[in-house]
mmCIF file with all atom_site columns, C-alpha atoms in Angstrom:
data_model
loop_
_atom_site.group_PDB
_atom_site.id
_atom_site.type_symbol
_atom_site.label_atom_id
_atom_site.label_alt_id
_atom_site.label_comp_id
_atom_site.label_asym_id
_atom_site.label_entity_id
_atom_site.label_seq_id
_atom_site.pdbx_PDB_ins_code
_atom_site.Cartn_x
_atom_site.Cartn_y
_atom_site.Cartn_z
_atom_site.occupancy
_atom_site.B_iso_or_equiv
_atom_site.pdbx_formal_charge
_atom_site.auth_seq_id
_atom_site.auth_comp_id
_atom_site.auth_asym_id
_atom_site.auth_atom_id
_atom_site.pdbx_PDB_model_num
ATOM 1   C CA . MET A 1 1   ? 77.531  52.201 107.984 1.00 57.00 ? 1   MET A CA 1
ATOM 2   C CA . ASP A 1 2   ? 75.079  50.417 105.668 1.00 76.00 ? 2   ASP A CA 1
ATOM 3   C CA . VAL A 1 3   ? 72.441  50.176 108.399 1.00 82.00 ? 3   VAL A CA 1
ATOM 4   C CA . ARG A 1 4   ? 72.790  53.898 109.117 1.00 78.00 ? 4   ARG A CA 1
ATOM 5   C CA . LYS A 1 5   ? 72.705  54.736 105.418 1.00 82.00 ? 5   LYS A CA 1
ATOM 6   C CA . TRP A 1 6   ? 69.491  52.863 104.735 1.00 88.00 ? 6   TRP A CA 1
ATOM 7   C CA . THR A 1 7   ? 67.844  53.899 108.006 1.00 91.00 ? 7   THR A CA 1
ATOM 8   C CA . PHE A 1 8   ? 68.453  57.584 107.282 1.00 87.00 ? 8   PHE A CA 1
ATOM 9   C CA . ARG A 1 9   ? 67.539  57.274 103.606 1.00 89.00 ? 9   ARG A CA 1
ATOM 10  C CA . ILE A 1 10  ? 64.260  55.444 104.300 1.00 94.00 ? 10  ILE A CA 1
ATOM 11  C CA . ALA A 1 11  ? 63.372  57.848 107.127 1.00 94.00 ? 11  ALA A CA 1
ATOM 12  C CA . GLY A 1 12  ? 64.189  60.794 104.841 1.00 93.00 ? 12  GLY A CA 1
ATOM 13  C CA . VAL A 1 13  ? 61.911  59.511 102.087 1.00 94.00 ? 13  VAL A CA 1
ATOM 14  C CA . ILE A 1 14  ? 59.069  58.800 104.520 1.00 95.00 ? 14  ILE A CA 1
ATOM 15  C CA . VAL A 1 15  ? 59.294  62.252 106.143 1.00 95.00 ? 15  VAL A CA 1
ATOM 16  C CA . ALA A 1 16  ? 59.562  64.035 102.761 1.00 94.00 ? 16  ALA A CA 1
ATOM 17  C CA . LEU A 1 17  ? 56.590  62.066 101.387 1.00 95.00 ? 17  LEU A CA 1
ATOM 18  C CA . LEU A 1 18  ? 54.618  62.924 104.513 1.00 95.00 ? 18  LEU A CA 1
ATOM 19  C CA . GLY A 1 19  ? 55.461  66.569 103.852 1.00 94.00 ? 19  GLY A CA 1
ATOM 20  C CA . GLY A 1 20  ? 54.270  66.225 100.259 1.00 93.00 ? 20  GLY A CA 1
ATOM 21  C CA . PHE A 1 21  ? 51.037  64.591 101.451 1.00 93.00 ? 21  PHE A CA 1
ATOM 22  C CA . VAL A 1 22  ? 50.410  67.406 103.966 1.00 94.00 ? 22  VAL A CA 1
ATOM 23  C CA . LEU A 1 23  ? 51.111  69.962 101.224 1.00 93.00 ? 23  LEU A CA 1
ATOM 24  C CA . LEU A 1 24  ? 48.610  68.343 98.841  1.00 93.00 ? 24  LEU A CA 1
ATOM 25  C CA . LYS A 1 25  ? 45.902  68.097 101.524 1.00 91.00 ? 25  LYS A CA 1
ATOM 26  C CA . GLY A 1 26  ? 46.424  71.508 103.054 1.00 87.00 ? 26  GLY A CA 1
ATOM 27  C CA . TYR A 1 27  ? 47.528  73.753 100.183 1.00 84.00 ? 27  TYR A CA 1
ATOM 28  C CA . GLU A 1 28  ? 44.989  76.405 101.238 1.00 89.00 ? 28  GLU A CA 1
ATOM 29  C CA . SER A 1 29  ? 46.289  76.693 104.798 1.00 90.00 ? 29  SER A CA 1
ATOM 30  C CA . VAL A 1 30  ? 49.408  78.738 105.574 1.00 92.00 ? 30  VAL A CA 1
ATOM 31  C CA . ILE A 1 31  ? 50.038  76.646 108.702 1.00 93.00 ? 31  ILE A CA 1
ATOM 32  C CA . LEU A 1 32  ? 49.850  73.338 106.802 1.00 92.00 ? 32  LEU A CA 1
ATOM 33  C CA . ILE A 1 33  ? 52.065  74.691 104.020 1.00 93.00 ? 33  ILE A CA 1
ATOM 34  C CA . THR A 1 34  ? 54.598  75.668 106.687 1.00 94.00 ? 34  THR A CA 1
ATOM 35  C CA . VAL A 1 35  ? 54.417  72.236 108.354 1.00 94.00 ? 35  VAL A CA 1
ATOM 36  C CA . ALA A 1 36  ? 54.764  70.527 104.950 1.00 93.00 ? 36  ALA A CA 1
ATOM 37  C CA . THR A 1 37  ? 57.800  72.652 104.084 1.00 94.00 ? 37  THR A CA 1
ATOM 38  C CA . ILE A 1 38  ? 59.468  71.802 107.385 1.00 95.00 ? 38  ILE A CA 1
ATOM 39  C CA . LEU A 1 39  ? 58.762  68.089 106.872 1.00 94.00 ? 39  LEU A CA 1
ATOM 40  C CA . ILE A 1 40  ? 60.247  68.178 103.379 1.00 94.00 ? 40  ILE A CA 1
ATOM 41  C CA . ILE A 1 41  ? 63.359  69.995 104.654 1.00 93.00 ? 41  ILE A CA 1
ATOM 42  C CA . VAL A 1 42  ? 63.783  67.458 107.474 1.00 93.00 ? 42  VAL A CA 1
ATOM 43  C CA . GLY A 1 43  ? 63.339  64.595 104.990 1.00 93.00 ? 43  GLY A CA 1
ATOM 44  C CA . VAL A 1 44  ? 66.002  65.979 102.668 1.00 90.00 ? 44  VAL A CA 1
ATOM 45  C CA . SER A 1 45  ? 68.310  66.607 105.652 1.00 86.00 ? 45  SER A CA 1
ATOM 46  C CA . LEU A 1 46  ? 67.923  62.997 106.809 1.00 87.00 ? 46  LEU A CA 1
ATOM 47  C CA . TRP A 1 47  ? 68.710  61.791 103.299 1.00 86.00 ? 47  TRP A CA 1
ATOM 48  C CA . MET A 1 48  ? 71.846  63.975 103.191 1.00 83.00 ? 48  MET A CA 1
ATOM 49  C CA . ALA A 1 49  ? 73.044  62.823 106.638 1.00 81.00 ? 49  ALA A CA 1
ATOM 50  C CA . ALA A 1 50  ? 73.005  59.156 105.592 1.00 78.00 ? 50  ALA A CA 1
ATOM 51  C CA . THR A 1 51  ? 76.652  58.948 104.495 1.00 75.00 ? 51  THR A CA 1
ATOM 52  C CA . PRO A 1 52  ? 79.784  61.060 104.956 1.00 74.00 ? 52  PRO A CA 1
ATOM 53  C CA . GLU A 1 53  ? 79.923  61.690 101.205 1.00 74.00 ? 53  GLU A CA 1
ATOM 54  C CA . SER A 1 54  ? 76.385  63.083 100.958 1.00 73.00 ? 54  SER A CA 1
ATOM 55  C CA . TYR A 1 55  ? 76.737  64.985 104.258 1.00 74.00 ? 55  TYR A CA 1
ATOM 56  C CA . ASN A 1 56  ? 79.978  66.667 103.194 1.00 69.00 ? 56  ASN A CA 1
ATOM 57  C CA . ALA A 1 57  ? 78.671  67.427 99.682  1.00 71.00 ? 57  ALA A CA 1
ATOM 58  C CA . GLY A 1 58  ? 75.617  69.208 101.045 1.00 61.00 ? 58  GLY A CA 1
ATOM 59  C CA . SER A 1 59  ? 77.046  70.968 104.083 1.00 63.00 ? 59  SER A CA 1
ATOM 60  C CA . SER A 1 60  ? 79.245  73.942 104.672 1.00 61.00 ? 60  SER A CA 1
ATOM 61  C CA . ASP A 1 61  ? 82.860  73.566 105.755 1.00 61.00 ? 61  ASP A CA 1
ATOM 62  C CA . MET A 1 62  ? 81.973  74.226 109.394 1.00 81.00 ? 62  MET A CA 1
ATOM 63  C CA . VAL A 1 63  ? 81.519  70.511 110.182 1.00 88.00 ? 63  VAL A CA 1
ATOM 64  C CA . MET A 1 64  ? 82.632  67.509 108.129 1.00 91.00 ? 64  MET A CA 1
ATOM 65  C CA . MET A 1 65  ? 81.597  63.883 108.677 1.00 92.00 ? 65  MET A CA 1
ATOM 66  C CA . ILE A 1 66  ? 84.186  61.094 108.581 1.00 93.00 ? 66  ILE A CA 1
ATOM 67  C CA . GLY A 1 67  ? 83.245  57.420 108.464 1.00 91.00 ? 67  GLY A CA 1
ATOM 68  C CA . MET A 1 68  ? 85.387  55.370 110.858 1.00 91.00 ? 68  MET A CA 1
ATOM 69  C CA . GLY A 1 69  ? 84.687  51.934 109.370 1.00 86.00 ? 69  GLY A CA 1
ATOM 70  C CA . GLN A 1 70  ? 85.077  50.068 112.674 1.00 91.00 ? 70  GLN A CA 1
ATOM 71  C CA . PRO A 1 71  ? 84.164  51.642 116.039 1.00 93.00 ? 71  PRO A CA 1
ATOM 72  C CA . LYS A 1 72  ? 86.966  53.865 117.369 1.00 95.00 ? 72  LYS A CA 1
ATOM 73  C CA . LYS A 1 73  ? 87.711  55.610 120.654 1.00 96.00 ? 73  LYS A CA 1
ATOM 74  C CA . ILE A 1 74  ? 88.688  59.271 120.790 1.00 96.00 ? 74  ILE A CA 1
ATOM 75  C CA . GLU A 1 75  ? 91.605  58.423 123.083 1.00 96.00 ? 75  GLU A CA 1
ATOM 76  C CA . ASP A 1 76  ? 93.119  56.122 120.439 1.00 96.00 ? 76  ASP A CA 1
ATOM 77  C CA . ILE A 1 77  ? 92.846  58.773 117.738 1.00 96.00 ? 77  ILE A CA 1
ATOM 78  C CA . TYR A 1 78  ? 94.315  61.345 120.134 1.00 97.00 ? 78  TYR A CA 1
ATOM 79  C CA . GLU A 1 79  ? 97.297  59.045 120.807 1.00 96.00 ? 79  GLU A CA 1
ATOM 80  C CA . ALA A 1 80  ? 97.983  58.992 117.062 1.00 96.00 ? 80  ALA A CA 1
ATOM 81  C CA . TYR A 1 81  ? 97.795  62.804 116.697 1.00 96.00 ? 81  TYR A CA 1
ATOM 82  C CA . LYS A 1 82  ? 99.187  64.139 119.981 1.00 95.00 ? 82  LYS A CA 1
ATOM 83  C CA . ASN A 1 83  ? 102.788 64.398 118.682 1.00 94.00 ? 83  ASN A CA 1
ATOM 84  C CA . VAL A 1 84  ? 101.908 65.735 115.221 1.00 93.00 ? 84  VAL A CA 1
ATOM 85  C CA . GLU A 1 85  ? 102.673 69.411 114.593 1.00 91.00 ? 85  GLU A CA 1
ATOM 86  C CA . THR A 1 86  ? 100.067 71.541 112.845 1.00 90.00 ? 86  THR A CA 1
ATOM 87  C CA . PRO A 1 87  ? 99.792  75.321 112.469 1.00 87.00 ? 87  PRO A CA 1
ATOM 88  C CA . LEU A 1 88  ? 97.501  75.171 115.542 1.00 90.00 ? 88  LEU A CA 1
ATOM 89  C CA . GLY A 1 89  ? 99.946  73.116 117.603 1.00 91.00 ? 89  GLY A CA 1
ATOM 90  C CA . SER A 1 90  ? 99.318  69.458 118.375 1.00 94.00 ? 90  SER A CA 1
ATOM 91  C CA . ALA A 1 91  ? 96.039  67.903 119.433 1.00 96.00 ? 91  ALA A CA 1
ATOM 92  C CA . TRP A 1 92  ? 94.788  67.827 123.013 1.00 97.00 ? 92  TRP A CA 1
ATOM 93  C CA . LEU A 1 93  ? 91.684  66.375 124.633 1.00 97.00 ? 93  LEU A CA 1
ATOM 94  C CA . GLY A 1 94  ? 88.987  68.584 126.055 1.00 97.00 ? 94  GLY A CA 1
ATOM 95  C CA . LYS A 1 95  ? 85.288  69.004 126.640 1.00 96.00 ? 95  LYS A CA 1
ATOM 96  C CA . LEU A 1 96  ? 83.038  71.516 124.926 1.00 95.00 ? 96  LEU A CA 1
ATOM 97  C CA . TYR A 1 97  ? 79.848  72.965 126.385 1.00 94.00 ? 97  TYR A CA 1
ATOM 98  C CA . THR A 1 98  ? 77.900  71.884 123.299 1.00 89.00 ? 98  THR A CA 1
ATOM 99  C CA . MET A 1 99  ? 78.506  68.129 123.674 1.00 90.00 ? 99  MET A CA 1
ATOM 100 C CA . ARG A 1 100 ? 78.907  65.424 126.296 1.00 89.00 ? 100 ARG A CA 1
ATOM 101 C CA . ALA A 1 101 ? 81.664  63.494 124.545 1.00 92.00 ? 101 ALA A CA 1
ATOM 102 C CA . LYS A 1 102 ? 85.356  64.293 124.742 1.00 95.00 ? 102 LYS A CA 1
ATOM 103 C CA . ALA A 1 103 ? 86.770  66.152 121.770 1.00 96.00 ? 103 ALA A CA 1
ATOM 104 C CA . MET A 1 104 ? 90.216  66.275 120.253 1.00 97.00 ? 104 MET A CA 1
ATOM 105 C CA . ILE A 1 105 ? 91.066  69.965 119.847 1.00 97.00 ? 105 ILE A CA 1
ATOM 106 C CA . PHE A 1 106 ? 93.651  71.780 117.727 1.00 95.00 ? 106 PHE A CA 1
ATOM 107 C CA . GLY A 1 107 ? 94.252  75.375 118.878 1.00 92.00 ? 107 GLY A CA 1
ATOM 108 C CA . PRO A 1 108 ? 92.759  77.826 119.699 1.00 92.00 ? 108 PRO A CA 1
ATOM 109 C CA . ASN A 1 109 ? 94.810  80.537 118.040 1.00 88.00 ? 109 ASN A CA 1
ATOM 110 C CA . PHE A 1 110 ? 95.067  84.203 119.079 1.00 84.00 ? 110 PHE A CA 1
ATOM 111 C CA . GLN A 1 111 ? 91.590  84.917 117.651 1.00 86.00 ? 111 GLN A CA 1
ATOM 112 C CA . GLY A 1 112 ? 89.968  81.971 119.431 1.00 89.00 ? 112 GLY A CA 1
ATOM 113 C CA . GLU A 1 113 ? 89.685  79.806 116.310 1.00 90.00 ? 113 GLU A CA 1
ATOM 114 C CA . TYR A 1 114 ? 90.149  76.069 116.650 1.00 93.00 ? 114 TYR A CA 1
ATOM 115 C CA . LEU A 1 115 ? 89.358  72.728 115.069 1.00 95.00 ? 115 LEU A CA 1
ATOM 116 C CA . TYR A 1 116 ? 87.711  69.965 117.068 1.00 96.00 ? 116 TYR A CA 1
ATOM 117 C CA . PHE A 1 117 ? 86.962  66.329 116.372 1.00 97.00 ? 117 PHE A CA 1
ATOM 118 C CA . TRP A 1 118 ? 84.526  64.075 118.201 1.00 95.00 ? 118 TRP A CA 1
ATOM 119 C CA . LEU A 1 119 ? 82.964  60.678 117.691 1.00 96.00 ? 119 LEU A CA 1
ATOM 120 C CA . ALA A 1 120 ? 79.292  59.754 117.680 1.00 90.00 ? 120 ALA A CA 1
ATOM 121 C CA . ARG A 1 121 ? 78.233  57.414 120.493 1.00 81.00 ? 121 ARG A CA 1
ATOM 122 C CA . ASN A 1 122 ? 78.876  54.214 118.568 1.00 87.00 ? 122 ASN A CA 1
ATOM 123 C CA . GLY A 1 123 ? 82.341  55.375 117.467 1.00 92.00 ? 123 GLY A CA 1
ATOM 124 C CA . LYS A 1 124 ? 81.627  54.634 113.795 1.00 91.00 ? 124 LYS A CA 1
ATOM 125 C CA . ILE A 1 125 ? 81.228  58.248 112.691 1.00 91.00 ? 125 ILE A CA 1
ATOM 126 C CA . GLY A 1 126 ? 83.374  61.244 113.524 1.00 94.00 ? 126 GLY A CA 1
ATOM 127 C CA . TYR A 1 127 ? 82.766  64.942 113.020 1.00 93.00 ? 127 TYR A CA 1
ATOM 128 C CA . LEU A 1 128 ? 85.474  67.491 112.350 1.00 95.00 ? 128 LEU A CA 1
ATOM 129 C CA . GLY A 1 129 ? 84.364  71.015 113.148 1.00 93.00 ? 129 GLY A CA 1
ATOM 130 C CA . TYR A 1 130 ? 85.623  74.582 113.114 1.00 92.00 ? 130 TYR A CA 1
ATOM 131 C CA . SER A 1 131 ? 84.772  77.202 115.711 1.00 91.00 ? 131 SER A CA 1
ATOM 132 C CA . ASN A 1 132 ? 85.841  80.719 116.545 1.00 89.00 ? 132 ASN A CA 1
ATOM 133 C CA . LEU A 1 133 ? 84.161  80.623 119.951 1.00 89.00 ? 133 LEU A CA 1
ATOM 134 C CA . ASP A 1 134 ? 86.856  79.511 122.372 1.00 88.00 ? 134 ASP A CA 1
ATOM 135 C CA . ASN A 1 135 ? 84.458  80.196 125.257 1.00 91.00 ? 135 ASN A CA 1
ATOM 136 C CA . PHE A 1 136 ? 82.718  76.938 124.234 1.00 93.00 ? 136 PHE A CA 1
ATOM 137 C CA . ILE A 1 137 ? 85.725  74.999 125.516 1.00 94.00 ? 137 ILE A CA 1
ATOM 138 C CA . ARG A 1 138 ? 84.595  73.877 128.950 1.00 95.00 ? 138 ARG A CA 1
ATOM 139 C CA . LYS A 1 139 ? 87.538  71.851 130.208 1.00 95.00 ? 139 LYS A CA 1
ATOM 140 C CA . GLN A 1 140 ? 91.054  70.980 129.070 1.00 95.00 ? 140 GLN A CA 1
ATOM 141 C CA . LEU A 1 141 ? 91.770  67.309 129.846 1.00 96.00 ? 141 LEU A CA 1
ATOM 142 C CA . THR A 1 142 ? 95.317  67.098 128.432 1.00 96.00 ? 142 THR A CA 1
ATOM 143 C CA . GLN A 1 143 ? 98.005  69.570 127.416 1.00 95.00 ? 143 GLN A CA 1
ATOM 144 C CA . PRO A 1 144 ? 99.217  69.854 123.822 1.00 95.00 ? 144 PRO A CA 1
ATOM 145 C CA . VAL A 1 145 ? 102.637 68.223 123.386 1.00 95.00 ? 145 VAL A CA 1
ATOM 146 C CA . ILE A 1 146 ? 103.477 70.846 120.753 1.00 93.00 ? 146 ILE A CA 1
ATOM 147 C CA . PRO A 1 147 ? 101.894 74.158 121.793 1.00 90.00 ? 147 PRO A CA 1
ATOM 148 C CA . LEU A 1 148 ? 100.720 76.849 119.414 1.00 86.00 ? 148 LEU A CA 1
ATOM 149 C CA . LYS A 1 149 ? 103.557 79.187 118.513 1.00 77.00 ? 149 LYS A CA 1
ATOM 150 C CA . LYS A 1 150 ? 103.232 82.603 120.140 1.00 67.00 ? 150 LYS A CA 1
ATOM 151 C CA . GLY A 1 151 ? 101.963 85.381 117.910 1.00 57.00 ? 151 GLY A CA 1
ATOM 152 C CA . THR A 1 152 ? 100.153 83.101 115.472 1.00 52.00 ? 152 THR A CA 1
ATOM 153 C CA . GLY A 1 153 ? 96.589  83.590 114.395 1.00 50.00 ? 153 GLY A CA 1
ATOM 154 C CA . ASN A 1 154 ? 96.214  87.355 114.279 1.00 51.00 ? 154 ASN A CA 1
ATOM 155 C CA . GLY A 1 155 ? 95.624  88.126 110.595 1.00 54.00 ? 155 GLY A CA 1
ATOM 156 C CA . THR A 1 156 ? 92.577  88.267 108.353 1.00 51.00 ? 156 THR A CA 1
ATOM 157 C CA . LYS A 1 157 ? 93.798  85.363 106.188 1.00 55.00 ? 157 LYS A CA 1
ATOM 158 C CA . ASP A 1 158 ? 93.739  82.987 109.172 1.00 61.00 ? 158 ASP A CA 1
ATOM 159 C CA . TYR A 1 159 ? 90.174  81.804 108.613 1.00 60.00 ? 159 TYR A CA 1
ATOM 160 C CA . PHE A 1 160 ? 91.075  80.547 105.146 1.00 67.00 ? 160 PHE A CA 1
ATOM 161 C CA . ILE A 1 161 ? 94.220  78.846 106.423 1.00 78.00 ? 161 ILE A CA 1
ATOM 162 C CA . ILE A 1 162 ? 92.245  77.132 109.193 1.00 84.00 ? 162 ILE A CA 1
ATOM 163 C CA . THR A 1 163 ? 89.585  75.912 106.753 1.00 82.00 ? 163 THR A CA 1
ATOM 164 C CA . ASP A 1 164 ? 92.399  74.595 104.517 1.00 88.00 ? 164 ASP A CA 1
ATOM 165 C CA . LEU A 1 165 ? 93.880  72.894 107.585 1.00 90.00 ? 165 LEU A CA 1
ATOM 166 C CA . GLN A 1 166 ? 90.459  71.408 108.334 1.00 91.00 ? 166 GLN A CA 1
ATOM 167 C CA . LYS A 1 167 ? 90.285  69.904 104.832 1.00 91.00 ? 167 LYS A CA 1
ATOM 168 C CA . GLU A 1 168 ? 93.849  68.595 105.166 1.00 93.00 ? 168 GLU A CA 1
ATOM 169 C CA . LEU A 1 169 ? 93.057  67.116 108.592 1.00 94.00 ? 169 LEU A CA 1
ATOM 170 C CA . LYS A 1 170 ? 89.967  65.399 107.160 1.00 93.00 ? 170 LYS A CA 1
ATOM 171 C CA . GLY A 1 171 ? 92.048  63.774 104.429 1.00 94.00 ? 171 GLY A CA 1
ATOM 172 C CA . ASN A 1 172 ? 94.748  62.902 106.954 1.00 95.00 ? 172 ASN A CA 1
ATOM 173 C CA . MET A 1 173 ? 92.220  61.246 109.266 1.00 95.00 ? 173 MET A CA 1
ATOM 174 C CA . GLU A 1 174 ? 90.683  59.274 106.418 1.00 94.00 ? 174 GLU A CA 1
ATOM 175 C CA . TYR A 1 175 ? 94.193  58.033 105.554 1.00 95.00 ? 175 TYR A CA 1
ATOM 176 C CA . TYR A 1 176 ? 94.814  57.195 109.223 1.00 95.00 ? 176 TYR A CA 1
ATOM 177 C CA . ILE A 1 177 ? 91.568  55.199 109.393 1.00 93.00 ? 177 ILE A CA 1
ATOM 178 C CA . LYS A 1 178 ? 92.578  53.146 106.333 1.00 94.00 ? 178 LYS A CA 1
ATOM 179 C CA . THR A 1 179 ? 96.276  52.625 107.162 1.00 95.00 ? 179 THR A CA 1
ATOM 180 C CA . GLY A 1 180 ? 96.776  53.362 110.863 1.00 93.00 ? 180 GLY A CA 1
ATOM 181 C CA . LYS A 1 181 ? 99.423  55.960 109.930 1.00 94.00 ? 181 LYS A CA 1
ATOM 182 C CA . VAL A 1 182 ? 99.314  59.737 110.361 1.00 94.00 ? 182 VAL A CA 1
ATOM 183 C CA . LEU A 1 183 ? 100.741 61.863 107.549 1.00 92.00 ? 183 LEU A CA 1
ATOM 184 C CA . PRO A 1 184 ? 102.796 64.981 108.328 1.00 89.00 ? 184 PRO A CA 1
ATOM 185 C CA . PHE A 1 185 ? 100.942 68.242 107.769 1.00 87.00 ? 185 PHE A CA 1
ATOM 186 C CA . SER A 1 186 ? 101.918 70.796 105.167 1.00 80.00 ? 186 SER A CA 1
ATOM 187 C CA . LYS A 1 187 ? 103.941 73.735 106.407 1.00 70.00 ? 187 LYS A CA 1
ATOM 188 C CA . MET A 1 188 ? 101.167 76.335 106.128 1.00 63.00 ? 188 MET A CA 1
ATOM 189 C CA . SER A 1 189 ? 101.531 79.026 108.752 1.00 57.00 ? 189 SER A CA 1
ATOM 190 C CA . LEU A 1 190 ? 99.171  81.419 110.434 1.00 52.00 ? 190 LEU A CA 1
#
């Protein structure tokens, strides 16, 4: 994680400084001001993506980064969560159209909302996301051991419950990474 942190931080500073240089040299040109602004935004984004703490502090709740410590495999994490009941049923493995890697998926509910977790290529960083586009699920690789209860997920409060579940799952996964144990989920219901 330290190599990633410093690589992203140094790259972020270099790109942002390049943007500042372009801005100083081309302050009379709308095109150069636009390029400089984009470079500065990319530099700040690289800086923020350096660690899970800075990524999560600066991003929305749609996707959260989780540091794995040691490289992990999605199948091992799935084995730990496949028998754990959540308001979206238990986890199952699938593939999404937006990524090559396998994802661990919770849901979807009646409205097509689900949580998904995947690992970066090296297995040292995981991302926990929320989506309401169940058409992005390309293939179901396993079946949930505990299916979603019928009739759940059809109210306007569901989005807030799912984002609360996402935060709880993030904390649960961080605990699992440290201890190897999965905590039971709170009894929130959709």
